[in-house]
Short mmCIF file of C-alpha atoms in Angstrom, two decimals:
data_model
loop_
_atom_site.label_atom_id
_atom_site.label_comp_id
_atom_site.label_asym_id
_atom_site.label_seq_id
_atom_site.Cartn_x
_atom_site.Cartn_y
_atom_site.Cartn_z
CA UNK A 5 194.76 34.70 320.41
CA UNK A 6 191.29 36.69 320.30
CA UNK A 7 193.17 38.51 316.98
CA UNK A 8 193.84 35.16 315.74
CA UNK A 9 189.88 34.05 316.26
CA UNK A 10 188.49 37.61 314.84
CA UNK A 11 190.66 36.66 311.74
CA UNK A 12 189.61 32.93 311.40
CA UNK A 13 185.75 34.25 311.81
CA UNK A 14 186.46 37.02 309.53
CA UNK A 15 187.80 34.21 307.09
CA UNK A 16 184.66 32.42 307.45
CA UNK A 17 182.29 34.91 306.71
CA UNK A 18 183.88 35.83 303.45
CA UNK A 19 184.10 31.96 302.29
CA UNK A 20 180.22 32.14 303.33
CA UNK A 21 180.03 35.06 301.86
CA UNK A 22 181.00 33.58 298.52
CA UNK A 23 179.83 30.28 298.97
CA UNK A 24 176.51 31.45 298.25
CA UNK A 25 176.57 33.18 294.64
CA UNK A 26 178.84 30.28 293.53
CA UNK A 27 176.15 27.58 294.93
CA UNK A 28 173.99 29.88 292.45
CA UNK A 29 175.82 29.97 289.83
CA UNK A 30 176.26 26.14 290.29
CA UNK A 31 172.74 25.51 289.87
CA UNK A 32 172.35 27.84 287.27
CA UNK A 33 174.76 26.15 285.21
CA UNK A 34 172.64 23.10 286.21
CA UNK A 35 169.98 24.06 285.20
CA UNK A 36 171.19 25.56 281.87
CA UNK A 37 172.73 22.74 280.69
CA UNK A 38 169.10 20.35 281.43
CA UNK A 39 168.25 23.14 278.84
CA UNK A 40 170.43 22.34 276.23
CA UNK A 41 169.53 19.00 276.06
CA UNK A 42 166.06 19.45 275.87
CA UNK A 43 167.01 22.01 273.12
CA UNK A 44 169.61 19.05 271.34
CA UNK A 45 166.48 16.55 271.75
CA UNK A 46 164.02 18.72 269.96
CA UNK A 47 166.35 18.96 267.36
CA UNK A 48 167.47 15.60 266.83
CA UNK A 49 163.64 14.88 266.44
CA UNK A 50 162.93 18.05 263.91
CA UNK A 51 165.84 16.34 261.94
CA UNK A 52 164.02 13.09 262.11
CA UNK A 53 161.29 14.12 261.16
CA UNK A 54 163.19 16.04 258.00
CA UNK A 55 164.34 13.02 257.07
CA UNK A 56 161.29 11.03 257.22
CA UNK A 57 159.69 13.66 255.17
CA UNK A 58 162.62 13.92 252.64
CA UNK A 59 161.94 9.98 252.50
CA UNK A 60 158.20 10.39 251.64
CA UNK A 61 158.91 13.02 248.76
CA UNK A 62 161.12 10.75 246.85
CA UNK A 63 158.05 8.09 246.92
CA UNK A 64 155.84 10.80 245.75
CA UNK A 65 158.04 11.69 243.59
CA UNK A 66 158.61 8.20 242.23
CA UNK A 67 155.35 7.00 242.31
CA UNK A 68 154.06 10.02 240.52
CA UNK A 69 156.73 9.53 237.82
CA UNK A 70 155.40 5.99 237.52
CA UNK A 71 151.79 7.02 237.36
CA UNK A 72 152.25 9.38 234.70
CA UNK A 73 153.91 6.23 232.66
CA UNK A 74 151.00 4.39 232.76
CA UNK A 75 148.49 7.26 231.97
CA UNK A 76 150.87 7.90 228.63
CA UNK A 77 150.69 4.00 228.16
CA UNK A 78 147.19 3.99 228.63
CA UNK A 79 146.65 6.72 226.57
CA UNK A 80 148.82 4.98 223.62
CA UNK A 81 146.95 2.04 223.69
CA UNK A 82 142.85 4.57 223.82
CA UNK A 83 144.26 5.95 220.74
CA UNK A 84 145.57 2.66 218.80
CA UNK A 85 141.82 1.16 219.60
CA UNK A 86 140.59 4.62 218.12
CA UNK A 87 142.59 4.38 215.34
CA UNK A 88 141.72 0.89 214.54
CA UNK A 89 138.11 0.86 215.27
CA UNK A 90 138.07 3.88 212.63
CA UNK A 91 139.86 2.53 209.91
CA UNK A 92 137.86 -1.05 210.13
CA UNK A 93 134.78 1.79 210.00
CA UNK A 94 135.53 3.24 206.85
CA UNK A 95 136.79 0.10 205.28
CA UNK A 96 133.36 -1.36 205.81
CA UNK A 97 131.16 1.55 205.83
CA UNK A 98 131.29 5.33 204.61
CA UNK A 99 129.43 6.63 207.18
CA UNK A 100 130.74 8.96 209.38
CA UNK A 101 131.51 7.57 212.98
CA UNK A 102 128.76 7.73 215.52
CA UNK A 103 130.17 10.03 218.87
CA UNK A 104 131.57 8.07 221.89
CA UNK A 105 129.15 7.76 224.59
CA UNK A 106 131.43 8.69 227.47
CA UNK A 107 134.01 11.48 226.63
CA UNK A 108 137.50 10.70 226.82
CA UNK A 109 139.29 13.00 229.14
CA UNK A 110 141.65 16.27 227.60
#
């Protein structure tokens, strides 16, 4: 019986033995996967945030695109007052045409 209770303690020591590096490895593998989802978090937001910015360059974009259409139209309609304020000029003087007071930008 004393062989029997030497064996069982023997037994015990070893699952003790083991229970140790696998209670470890347990938290470990705790703690490692709280890491990865901090780590998928941060880059859920970074693709947010992509997005978002992706977002606000097509607005740029557009609204640039629609800025420059008005400058051109702008532009048309300077030069067609030019045009026509020169022409009525010469039709009723021959004098040359006086400078503008504010310069136009290039």
């Amino acid at each position: 019986m004393s062989h029997r209770i030497d064996l069982l303690h023997d037994h015990l020591r070893t699952a003790l033995y083991v229970r140790v590096p696998l209670d470890e490895i347990a938290a470990a593998a705790t703690e490692q996967s709280h890491g990865v989802g901090q780590v998928r978090q941060a880059v859920n937001q970074m693709d947010d945030v992509t997005r978002q910015t992706a977002a606000l360059v097509d607005e740029a974009s557009a609204a640039s695109k629609s800025l420059k259409g008005q400058a051109d139209a702008l532009a048309g309609l300077v030069g067609e007052c030019r045009v026509g304020q020169e022409a009525e000029q010469r039709e009723t003087s021959t004098q040359p045409l006086p400078p503008l007071a504010v310069p136009l930008p290039a």
